[in-house]
Amino acid sequence: MSQHPPSLRTTIRRKADRGHYNAPSIHAIVDAAFVCQIAFNASGSVHCLPTACWRDGDYLYIHGAGNSRLIDALLAAEAAVSITHLDGLVLARSAFHHSMNFRSVAIYGQFTEVTAVDDKAAAMHAFLEHVSPGRSALVRAPSPAELAGTRILRLALHEAAAKIRNWGVEDSADDMDIPVWAGVVPLGLRASAIVAEAGCADFPPPTLPSSLQEEPSP
Amino acid sequence: MSQHPPSLRTTIRRKADRGHYNAPSIHAIVDAAFVCQIAFNASGSVHCLPTACWRDGDYLYIHGAGNSRLIDALLAAEAAVSITHLDGLVLARSAFHHSMNFRSVAIYGQFTEVTAVDDKAAAMHAFLEHVSPGRSALVRAPSPAELAGTRILRLALHEAAAKIRNWGVEDSADDMDIPVWAGVVPLGLRASAIVAEAGCADFPPPTLPSSLQEEPSP
């Protein structure tokens, strides 16, 4: 696990107390994500698209189909990736001081392709374990043709910054007597009752990742 | 509520059955969001940053501080915005056919600034009502100085496309006898027990937006 000083474009200037540049903070936010947002330029336009993601070591991984235009575009130029977890609505006594609690990561750099078959198999294994720990041992593994038809890219987490707000209301002293409920509504991505395919209801239910089981912090 | 045909860059080519271009579909996905992701170019680099958002009519709104570099950058060039709701993990019998259920919107265009004081006040009112319906009548409204210190941008939802996957497992016929649980783990952003500021516990609790109260669909 490596430490990297903030770059010019990852240094958080506004509300700098919310910025974190250490790898454990960045990794924890990435590990709680199933989807990232990727900004890139292609065909003369800027784009912002979501895609599934996972982490292995100091890299963020994504995958796509063999004919994916996103994959082609990301190999052609630098990208910026954002991961954001909305952790709460912060309800103040004044409209102006309302806020949100969140954990986010911004990552900059050039995606590169994972091409060796063994590396691709290991990456897809890590992806499935991220989605449901232990599941790789239970399902049919990718065939050679499926692996060949899947393109896998990774982006180093070296030029990255985390931003976190995880506290309560910050109202002005003049507003403290306004008779209204103020506080935090904690939010989090949660699983509800699983829905089995026909014939599957009697098999052991899937293991869910820990990020879906924790209660959000206020 | 207007309808707009897909443009070259909003036309979904891969898995085109997941694409939706009608305003009600796009508006519903935007309305369920508190945060959007914005891609833009500035200082010779592409960026992807999250920010709070809300909708009024056929526009997506964001806000920022007077000295926000994001706001300056968005007024200088076109942007792309992504909103994504992760609705479920789709667990198949084969590693390859795992998927995710989601609702996403991609929007392209040029943000413009809302400058008239009345329009800014109306936009901030709509923002707070989006976060907690009815709350504008209970809290202190923005002062002229607070409004002056807040910059508000909006982006037309004209060049936009929604993408939705909301169904079950699609395994190959050859894999149907693999003895493993297959199905959908529904996911959704949910509120947990509210946390009151000191002295606020006896006031009526805040009204939460309907998007936080619904059970996610499988």
Tab-separated table of C-alpha atoms in Angstrom:
chain	number	residue	atom	x	y	z
A	1	MET	CA	0.000	0.000	0.000
A	2	SER	CA	1.697	3.150	-1.168
A	3	GLN	CA	1.379	6.791	-0.190
A	4	HIS	CA	1.454	9.519	-2.799
A	5	PRO	CA	1.504	13.254	-2.222
A	6	PRO	CA	-1.405	15.191	-3.751
A	7	SER	CA	-0.831	16.512	-7.268
A	8	LEU	CA	-1.856	19.939	-8.489
A	9	ARG	CA	-5.168	18.558	-9.713
A	10	THR	CA	-5.951	16.399	-6.686
A	11	THR	CA	-5.189	19.058	-4.065
A	12	ILE	CA	-8.483	20.072	-2.478
A	13	ARG	CA	-8.502	23.845	-2.048
A	14	ARG	CA	-12.061	24.672	-0.963
A	15	LYS	CA	-12.846	23.204	2.477
A	16	ALA	CA	-9.408	21.618	2.581
A	17	ASP	CA	-10.179	19.961	5.934
A	18	ARG	CA	-12.326	17.480	4.006
A	19	GLY	CA	-9.369	16.228	1.930
A	20	HIS	CA	-7.542	12.936	2.561
A	21	TYR	CA	-4.623	11.649	0.528
A	22	ASN	CA	-3.610	8.472	2.360
A	23	ALA	CA	-4.089	5.107	0.678
A	24	PRO	CA	-6.216	3.499	3.440
A	25	SER	CA	-8.811	6.277	3.189
A	26	ILE	CA	-8.870	6.090	-0.608
A	27	HIS	CA	-8.988	2.288	-0.703
A	28	ALA	CA	-11.847	2.092	1.800
A	29	ILE	CA	-14.010	4.384	-0.329
A	30	VAL	CA	-13.192	2.467	-3.517
A	31	ASP	CA	-13.898	-0.857	-1.792
A	32	ALA	CA	-17.399	0.261	-0.820
A	33	ALA	CA	-18.265	0.995	-4.474
A	34	PHE	CA	-19.827	-1.216	-7.130
A	35	VAL	CA	-19.988	1.555	-9.723
A	36	CYS	CA	-17.686	4.436	-10.651
A	37	GLN	CA	-18.151	7.380	-12.979
A	38	ILE	CA	-15.582	7.955	-15.708
A	39	ALA	CA	-14.926	11.266	-17.478
A	40	PHE	CA	-13.093	11.154	-20.787
A	41	ASN	CA	-12.896	12.898	-24.129
A	42	ALA	CA	-13.834	11.135	-27.366
A	43	SER	CA	-15.079	12.248	-30.778
A	44	GLY	CA	-14.624	15.894	-29.854
A	45	SER	CA	-16.797	15.797	-26.748
A	46	VAL	CA	-16.423	15.221	-23.041
A	47	HIS	CA	-18.335	12.228	-21.658
A	48	CYS	CA	-19.333	10.964	-18.219
A	49	LEU	CA	-20.392	7.329	-17.996
A	50	PRO	CA	-20.947	4.866	-15.152
A	51	THR	CA	-19.420	1.414	-15.108
A	52	ALA	CA	-18.871	-1.382	-12.606
A	53	CYS	CA	-15.573	-1.279	-10.720
A	54	TRP	CA	-13.474	-3.087	-8.159
A	55	ARG	CA	-10.035	-2.711	-6.559
A	56	ASP	CA	-7.065	-5.043	-6.452
A	57	GLY	CA	-3.951	-3.692	-4.732
A	58	ASP	CA	-3.227	-0.145	-5.814
A	59	TYR	CA	-5.415	-0.308	-8.949
A	60	LEU	CA	-9.034	0.360	-9.841
A	61	TYR	CA	-10.375	-2.182	-12.353
A	62	ILE	CA	-13.194	-1.973	-14.890
A	63	HIS	CA	-14.304	-4.288	-17.673
A	64	GLY	CA	-16.174	-4.101	-20.933
A	65	ALA	CA	-17.180	-6.031	-24.007
A	66	GLY	CA	-14.794	-6.573	-26.882
A	67	ASN	CA	-16.520	-3.909	-28.980
A	68	SER	CA	-16.930	-1.369	-26.167
A	69	ARG	CA	-16.405	2.198	-27.324
A	70	LEU	CA	-15.771	3.215	-23.708
A	71	ILE	CA	-12.830	0.804	-23.504
A	72	ASP	CA	-11.398	2.073	-26.800
A	73	ALA	CA	-11.741	5.697	-25.687
A	74	LEU	CA	-10.092	5.072	-22.317
A	75	LEU	CA	-7.057	3.477	-23.932
A	76	ALA	CA	-6.657	6.536	-26.169
A	77	ALA	CA	-6.407	9.298	-23.566
A	78	GLU	CA	-6.304	10.176	-19.877
A	79	ALA	CA	-9.436	9.856	-17.787
A	80	ALA	CA	-10.794	11.070	-14.483
A	81	VAL	CA	-12.800	8.749	-12.253
A	82	SER	CA	-15.199	9.672	-9.465
A	83	ILE	CA	-16.656	7.443	-6.784
A	84	THR	CA	-19.195	8.961	-4.403
A	85	HIS	CA	-21.106	7.523	-1.461
A	86	LEU	CA	-23.910	9.729	-0.155
A	87	ASP	CA	-23.965	9.127	3.612
A	88	GLY	CA	-26.507	11.617	4.866
A	89	LEU	CA	-28.664	14.695	4.508
A	90	VAL	CA	-27.565	17.433	6.909
A	91	LEU	CA	-30.639	19.488	7.796
A	92	ALA	CA	-29.862	22.882	9.315
A	93	ARG	CA	-31.986	25.593	10.903
A	94	SER	CA	-31.261	27.910	7.978
A	95	ALA	CA	-31.693	27.000	4.314
A	96	PHE	CA	-28.155	28.186	3.588
A	97	HIS	CA	-26.398	25.814	5.978
A	98	HIS	CA	-27.964	22.608	4.703
A	99	SER	CA	-25.337	20.136	3.571
A	100	MET	CA	-24.705	16.483	2.799
A	101	ASN	CA	-22.420	13.896	4.330
A	102	PHE	CA	-20.450	11.905	1.788
A	103	ARG	CA	-17.255	10.033	0.996
A	104	SER	CA	-15.826	10.573	-2.472
A	105	VAL	CA	-12.651	9.793	-4.380
A	106	ALA	CA	-11.291	11.507	-7.487
A	107	ILE	CA	-8.701	9.589	-9.502
A	108	TYR	CA	-6.699	10.852	-12.483
A	109	GLY	CA	-4.616	8.925	-14.957
A	110	GLN	CA	-4.324	6.651	-17.946
A	111	PHE	CA	-6.126	3.310	-17.983
A	112	THR	CA	-4.091	0.392	-19.321
A	113	GLU	CA	-5.328	-2.953	-20.574
A	114	VAL	CA	-4.843	-6.252	-18.785
A	115	THR	CA	-4.110	-8.707	-21.601
A	116	ALA	CA	-2.536	-11.881	-20.157
A	117	VAL	CA	-5.176	-14.606	-19.816
A	118	ASP	CA	-4.125	-15.501	-16.270
A	119	ASP	CA	-4.241	-11.856	-15.205
A	120	LYS	CA	-7.689	-11.447	-16.777
A	121	ALA	CA	-8.954	-14.565	-14.988
A	122	ALA	CA	-7.566	-13.264	-11.691
A	123	ALA	CA	-9.189	-9.873	-12.240
A	124	MET	CA	-12.603	-11.364	-12.987
A	125	HIS	CA	-12.233	-13.586	-9.918
A	126	ALA	CA	-11.554	-10.497	-7.795
A	127	PHE	CA	-14.560	-8.729	-9.333
A	128	LEU	CA	-16.957	-11.539	-8.435
A	129	GLU	CA	-15.498	-11.862	-4.931
A	130	HIS	CA	-16.067	-8.106	-4.534
A	131	VAL	CA	-19.734	-8.471	-5.470
A	132	SER	CA	-20.352	-11.623	-3.396
A	133	PRO	CA	-17.489	-13.044	-1.283
A	134	GLY	CA	-17.002	-16.773	-1.797
A	135	ARG	CA	-19.153	-16.933	-4.918
A	136	SER	CA	-16.314	-17.761	-7.336
A	137	ALA	CA	-16.129	-21.264	-5.880
A	138	LEU	CA	-19.840	-21.874	-6.492
A	139	VAL	CA	-20.497	-20.694	-10.060
A	140	ARG	CA	-19.145	-21.726	-13.436
A	141	ALA	CA	-15.832	-19.946	-14.022
A	142	PRO	CA	-15.357	-17.903	-17.215
A	143	SER	CA	-14.595	-20.021	-20.283
A	144	PRO	CA	-11.607	-19.157	-22.493
A	145	ALA	CA	-14.018	-17.662	-25.044
A	146	GLU	CA	-15.744	-15.542	-22.360
A	147	LEU	CA	-12.394	-14.279	-21.085
A	148	ALA	CA	-11.290	-13.514	-24.646
A	149	GLY	CA	-14.488	-11.535	-25.190
A	150	THR	CA	-13.994	-9.447	-22.051
A	151	ARG	CA	-11.644	-6.490	-21.964
A	152	ILE	CA	-10.240	-5.449	-18.616
A	153	LEU	CA	-8.652	-2.089	-17.852
A	154	ARG	CA	-6.983	-0.822	-14.717
A	155	LEU	CA	-6.050	2.607	-13.406
A	156	ALA	CA	-3.405	3.231	-10.754
A	157	LEU	CA	-4.702	4.856	-7.582
A	158	HIS	CA	-1.538	6.986	-7.355
A	159	GLU	CA	-3.019	10.337	-8.354
A	160	ALA	CA	-6.089	10.280	-6.198
A	161	ALA	CA	-7.761	12.227	-3.422
A	162	ALA	CA	-10.575	11.450	-1.039
A	163	LYS	CA	-13.049	13.978	0.272
A	164	ILE	CA	-15.128	13.228	3.339
A	165	ARG	CA	-17.810	15.098	5.263
A	166	ASN	CA	-19.116	13.038	8.170
A	167	TRP	CA	-20.344	15.405	10.843
A	168	GLY	CA	-23.412	17.277	11.980
A	169	VAL	CA	-25.084	20.621	11.387
A	170	GLU	CA	-23.039	23.833	11.244
A	171	ASP	CA	-25.583	26.572	11.818
A	172	SER	CA	-24.804	30.211	12.570
A	173	ALA	CA	-25.016	31.232	16.214
A	174	ASP	CA	-27.860	33.630	15.337
A	175	ASP	CA	-30.020	30.743	14.085
A	176	MET	CA	-29.798	28.381	17.034
A	177	ASP	CA	-33.185	29.383	18.474
A	178	ILE	CA	-35.192	28.684	15.322
A	179	PRO	CA	-37.766	26.059	16.418
A	180	VAL	CA	-37.194	23.418	13.755
A	181	TRP	CA	-35.795	19.899	13.784
A	182	ALA	CA	-32.119	19.981	12.796
A	183	GLY	CA	-29.793	17.044	12.466
A	184	VAL	CA	-28.628	14.328	10.125
A	185	VAL	CA	-30.646	11.816	8.114
A	186	PRO	CA	-28.129	8.973	7.643
A	187	LEU	CA	-28.284	7.398	4.196
A	188	GLY	CA	-26.695	4.299	2.746
A	189	LEU	CA	-26.954	1.748	-0.025
A	190	ARG	CA	-28.815	-1.173	1.513
A	191	ALA	CA	-29.978	-4.575	0.322
A	192	SER	CA	-33.602	-5.600	0.678
A	193	ALA	CA	-35.094	-9.109	0.492
A	194	ILE	CA	-33.338	-11.195	-2.157
A	195	VAL	CA	-35.373	-12.427	-5.139
A	196	ALA	CA	-34.503	-15.998	-6.221
A	197	GLU	CA	-34.734	-17.285	-9.778
A	198	ALA	CA	-37.109	-20.201	-10.326
A	199	GLY	CA	-35.675	-23.344	-8.757
A	200	CYS	CA	-33.089	-21.495	-6.651
A	201	ALA	CA	-35.010	-20.681	-3.492
A	202	ASP	CA	-33.674	-23.700	-1.605
A	203	PHE	CA	-29.977	-23.072	-2.292
A	204	PRO	CA	-27.984	-21.184	0.383
A	205	PRO	CA	-28.466	-17.438	-0.110
A	206	PRO	CA	-25.549	-15.374	-1.420
A	207	THR	CA	-23.025	-13.744	0.877
A	208	LEU	CA	-23.280	-9.966	0.650
A	209	PRO	CA	-20.274	-7.644	0.821
A	210	SER	CA	-19.690	-5.955	4.146
A	211	SER	CA	-20.308	-2.488	2.666
A	212	LEU	CA	-23.983	-3.423	2.261
A	213	GLN	CA	-24.332	-4.747	5.791
A	214	GLU	CA	-22.974	-1.880	7.835
A	215	GLU	CA	-25.216	0.786	9.202
A	216	PRO	CA	-24.209	4.183	7.836
A	217	SER	CA	-22.517	6.506	10.290
A	218	PRO	CA	-24.414	9.726	11.077
B	1	MET	CA	-42.399	18.504	-20.590
B	2	SER	CA	-40.655	18.191	-23.903
B	3	GLN	CA	-39.482	15.275	-25.979
B	4	HIS	CA	-36.190	15.358	-27.802
B	5	PRO	CA	-34.820	12.812	-30.262
B	6	PRO	CA	-31.494	11.215	-29.289
B	7	SER	CA	-28.384	12.940	-30.621
B	8	LEU	CA	-25.342	11.173	-32.018
B	9	ARG	CA	-23.723	11.153	-28.598
B	10	THR	CA	-26.771	10.134	-26.574
B	11	THR	CA	-27.802	7.241	-28.841
B	12	ILE	CA	-27.174	4.014	-26.940
B	13	ARG	CA	-25.634	1.477	-29.328
B	14	ARG	CA	-24.618	-1.428	-27.101
B	15	LYS	CA	-27.658	-3.135	-25.554
B	16	ALA	CA	-29.941	-0.591	-27.177
B	17	ASP	CA	-33.001	-2.134	-25.510
B	18	ARG	CA	-31.861	-0.467	-22.293
B	19	GLY	CA	-32.101	3.044	-23.784
B	20	HIS	CA	-34.920	5.481	-23.062
B	21	TYR	CA	-35.197	8.981	-24.502
B	22	ASN	CA	-38.568	10.174	-23.238
B	23	ALA	CA	-38.728	13.019	-20.726
B	24	PRO	CA	-40.760	11.174	-18.044
B	25	SER	CA	-38.140	8.404	-17.834
B	26	ILE	CA	-35.280	10.906	-17.688
B	27	HIS	CA	-37.021	13.173	-15.174
B	28	ALA	CA	-37.856	10.285	-12.825
B	29	ILE	CA	-34.200	9.232	-12.647
B	30	VAL	CA	-33.021	12.810	-12.073
B	31	ASP	CA	-35.680	13.336	-9.399
B	32	ALA	CA	-34.432	10.343	-7.404
B	33	ALA	CA	-30.918	11.830	-7.239
B	34	PHE	CA	-29.308	14.080	-4.653
B	35	VAL	CA	-25.893	14.015	-6.319
B	36	CYS	CA	-24.742	14.015	-9.930
B	37	GLN	CA	-21.305	13.526	-11.475
B	38	ILE	CA	-19.986	16.186	-13.848
B	39	ALA	CA	-17.288	15.670	-16.480
B	40	PHE	CA	-15.557	18.748	-17.848
B	41	ASN	CA	-12.213	19.955	-19.133
B	42	ALA	CA	-10.203	22.612	-17.310
B	43	SER	CA	-6.508	23.530	-17.098
B	44	GLY	CA	-5.634	20.991	-19.764
B	45	SER	CA	-7.175	18.009	-17.999
B	46	VAL	CA	-10.462	16.155	-17.905
B	47	HIS	CA	-12.195	16.102	-14.510
B	48	CYS	CA	-15.047	14.166	-12.909
B	49	LEU	CA	-16.553	15.665	-9.759
B	50	PRO	CA	-19.705	15.054	-7.738
B	51	THR	CA	-22.059	17.818	-6.706
B	52	ALA	CA	-25.567	18.150	-5.309
B	53	CYS	CA	-28.334	18.489	-7.903
B	54	TRP	CA	-32.042	18.938	-8.349
B	55	ARG	CA	-34.519	19.377	-11.205
B	56	ASP	CA	-36.954	22.149	-12.008
B	57	GLY	CA	-38.915	21.764	-15.233
B	58	ASP	CA	-36.645	20.713	-18.064
B	59	TYR	CA	-33.418	21.734	-16.313
B	60	LEU	CA	-30.910	20.144	-13.973
B	61	TYR	CA	-29.661	22.608	-11.338
B	62	ILE	CA	-26.443	22.725	-9.327
B	63	HIS	CA	-24.968	25.337	-7.016
B	64	GLY	CA	-21.607	26.400	-5.699
B	65	ALA	CA	-19.779	29.027	-3.718
B	66	GLY	CA	-18.828	32.342	-5.224
B	67	ASN	CA	-15.187	31.280	-5.612
B	68	SER	CA	-15.945	27.769	-6.904
B	69	ARG	CA	-13.517	26.656	-9.594
B	70	LEU	CA	-16.059	24.040	-10.711
B	71	ILE	CA	-18.611	26.754	-11.443
B	72	ASP	CA	-16.051	28.815	-13.385
B	73	ALA	CA	-15.005	25.778	-15.423
B	74	LEU	CA	-18.589	24.807	-16.255
B	75	LEU	CA	-19.371	28.272	-17.593
B	76	ALA	CA	-16.320	28.077	-19.874
B	77	ALA	CA	-17.085	24.895	-21.806
B	78	GLU	CA	-19.530	22.062	-22.425
B	79	ALA	CA	-20.002	19.389	-19.799
B	80	ALA	CA	-21.403	15.895	-19.511
B	81	VAL	CA	-23.413	14.867	-16.461
B	82	SER	CA	-24.113	11.368	-15.200
B	83	ILE	CA	-26.651	10.255	-12.615
B	84	THR	CA	-26.693	6.586	-11.629
B	85	HIS	CA	-28.854	4.642	-9.211
B	86	LEU	CA	-27.634	1.122	-8.465
B	87	ASP	CA	-30.794	-0.955	-8.011
B	88	GLY	CA	-29.496	-4.473	-7.621
B	89	LEU	CA	-26.822	-7.121	-7.946
B	90	VAL	CA	-27.791	-9.754	-10.520
B	91	LEU	CA	-26.194	-13.038	-9.472
B	92	ALA	CA	-26.035	-15.653	-12.228
B	93	ARG	CA	-25.039	-19.323	-12.286
B	94	SER	CA	-21.959	-18.478	-14.364
B	95	ALA	CA	-19.399	-15.802	-13.478
B	96	PHE	CA	-19.741	-14.316	-16.961
B	97	HIS	CA	-23.466	-13.565	-16.787
B	98	HIS	CA	-23.410	-11.618	-13.548
B	99	SER	CA	-24.829	-8.139	-13.993
B	100	MET	CA	-26.276	-5.156	-12.141
B	101	ASN	CA	-29.661	-3.498	-12.233
B	102	PHE	CA	-29.488	0.278	-12.495
B	103	ARG	CA	-31.124	3.454	-13.738
B	104	SER	CA	-28.788	6.045	-15.229
B	105	VAL	CA	-29.009	9.282	-17.182
B	106	ALA	CA	-26.355	10.910	-19.348
B	107	ILE	CA	-26.813	14.618	-20.132
B	108	TYR	CA	-24.717	16.742	-22.494
B	109	GLY	CA	-24.635	20.494	-22.888
B	110	GLN	CA	-23.554	23.890	-21.682
B	111	PHE	CA	-24.417	25.019	-18.156
B	112	THR	CA	-25.649	28.591	-17.865
B	113	GLU	CA	-25.789	30.775	-14.780
B	114	VAL	CA	-28.982	31.844	-13.032
B	115	THR	CA	-28.323	35.446	-12.046
B	116	ALA	CA	-31.617	37.206	-11.212
B	117	VAL	CA	-32.113	37.294	-7.442
B	118	ASP	CA	-35.719	36.086	-7.648
B	119	ASP	CA	-34.718	33.177	-9.878
B	120	LYS	CA	-31.890	32.262	-7.525
B	121	ALA	CA	-34.250	32.345	-4.536
B	122	ALA	CA	-36.733	30.146	-6.400
B	123	ALA	CA	-33.998	27.674	-7.336
B	124	MET	CA	-32.722	27.384	-3.758
B	125	HIS	CA	-36.321	26.931	-2.598
B	126	ALA	CA	-36.734	24.064	-5.075
B	127	PHE	CA	-33.447	22.523	-3.901
B	128	LEU	CA	-34.510	22.451	-0.256
B	129	GLU	CA	-37.961	21.113	-1.143
B	130	HIS	CA	-36.221	18.345	-3.107
B	131	VAL	CA	-34.164	17.365	-0.059
B	132	SER	CA	-37.025	17.619	2.439
B	133	PRO	CA	-40.523	18.503	1.172
B	134	GLY	CA	-42.147	21.298	3.185
B	135	ARG	CA	-38.935	22.327	4.910
B	136	SER	CA	-38.648	25.747	3.238
B	137	ALA	CA	-41.557	26.994	5.357
B	138	LEU	CA	-39.832	25.938	8.594
B	139	VAL	CA	-36.265	27.188	8.311
B	140	ARG	CA	-34.730	30.640	7.906
B	141	ALA	CA	-34.777	31.572	4.220
B	142	PRO	CA	-31.530	32.640	2.524
B	143	SER	CA	-30.520	36.230	3.262
B	144	PRO	CA	-29.632	38.572	0.396
B	145	ALA	CA	-25.940	38.131	1.286
B	146	GLU	CA	-26.255	34.338	1.267
B	147	LEU	CA	-27.996	34.406	-2.101
B	148	ALA	CA	-25.347	36.752	-3.462
B	149	GLY	CA	-22.648	34.364	-2.278
B	150	THR	CA	-24.254	31.363	-3.974
B	151	ARG	CA	-23.842	30.711	-7.669
B	152	ILE	CA	-26.491	28.619	-9.404
B	153	LEU	CA	-26.102	26.911	-12.762
B	154	ARG	CA	-28.585	24.962	-14.827
B	155	LEU	CA	-28.300	22.553	-17.734
B	156	ALA	CA	-31.138	21.769	-20.136
B	157	LEU	CA	-32.241	18.150	-20.152
B	158	HIS	CA	-32.686	18.293	-23.941
B	159	GLU	CA	-29.680	16.217	-24.971
B	160	ALA	CA	-30.090	13.354	-22.560
B	161	ALA	CA	-30.602	9.625	-22.498
B	162	ALA	CA	-31.634	7.188	-19.810
B	163	LYS	CA	-30.394	3.626	-19.531
B	164	ILE	CA	-32.246	1.100	-17.407
B	165	ARG	CA	-31.713	-2.556	-16.533
B	166	ASN	CA	-34.393	-3.848	-14.203
B	167	TRP	CA	-34.795	-7.554	-14.752
B	168	GLY	CA	-33.477	-10.888	-13.564
B	169	VAL	CA	-30.696	-13.309	-14.431
B	170	GLU	CA	-29.864	-14.120	-18.050
B	171	ASP	CA	-27.911	-17.374	-17.840
B	172	SER	CA	-27.057	-19.634	-20.757
B	173	ALA	CA	-29.273	-22.683	-21.217
B	174	ASP	CA	-26.249	-24.903	-20.566
B	175	ASP	CA	-25.786	-23.456	-17.075
B	176	MET	CA	-29.299	-23.827	-15.699
B	177	ASP	CA	-28.522	-27.004	-13.734
B	178	ILE	CA	-25.598	-25.545	-11.762
B	179	PRO	CA	-26.668	-25.937	-8.101
B	180	VAL	CA	-26.144	-22.376	-6.869
B	181	TRP	CA	-28.469	-19.615	-5.714
B	182	ALA	CA	-29.184	-17.272	-8.601
B	183	GLY	CA	-31.313	-14.169	-8.520
B	184	VAL	CA	-31.338	-10.489	-7.681
B	185	VAL	CA	-30.183	-8.687	-4.538
B	186	PRO	CA	-32.251	-5.475	-4.676
B	187	LEU	CA	-30.298	-2.395	-3.571
B	188	GLY	CA	-31.365	1.129	-2.824
B	189	LEU	CA	-30.379	4.293	-1.019
B	190	ARG	CA	-32.212	4.133	2.295
B	191	ALA	CA	-32.483	6.350	5.359
B	192	SER	CA	-31.747	4.967	8.795
B	193	ALA	CA	-32.680	6.446	12.196
B	194	ILE	CA	-32.393	10.230	12.165
B	195	VAL	CA	-29.852	11.890	14.495
B	196	ALA	CA	-31.133	15.118	16.091
B	197	GLU	CA	-28.927	18.051	17.058
B	198	ALA	CA	-28.937	18.977	20.749
B	199	GLY	CA	-32.267	20.546	21.686
B	200	CYS	CA	-34.055	19.356	18.524
B	201	ALA	CA	-35.301	15.919	19.496
B	202	ASP	CA	-38.772	17.165	20.420
B	203	PHE	CA	-39.473	19.028	17.170
B	204	PRO	CA	-41.427	17.176	14.461
B	205	PRO	CA	-39.031	15.019	12.425
B	206	PRO	CA	-38.215	16.054	8.850
B	207	THR	CA	-40.236	14.847	5.878
B	208	LEU	CA	-38.128	12.616	3.661
B	209	PRO	CA	-38.376	12.599	-0.131
B	210	SER	CA	-40.350	9.748	-1.637
B	211	SER	CA	-37.276	8.333	-3.378
B	212	LEU	CA	-35.896	7.339	0.035
B	213	GLN	CA	-39.117	5.724	1.194
B	214	GLU	CA	-39.839	3.362	-1.675
B	215	GLU	CA	-38.620	-0.204	-1.637
B	216	PRO	CA	-36.310	-0.808	-4.589
B	217	SER	CA	-37.738	-2.915	-7.375
B	218	PRO	CA	-35.988	-6.257	-8.004
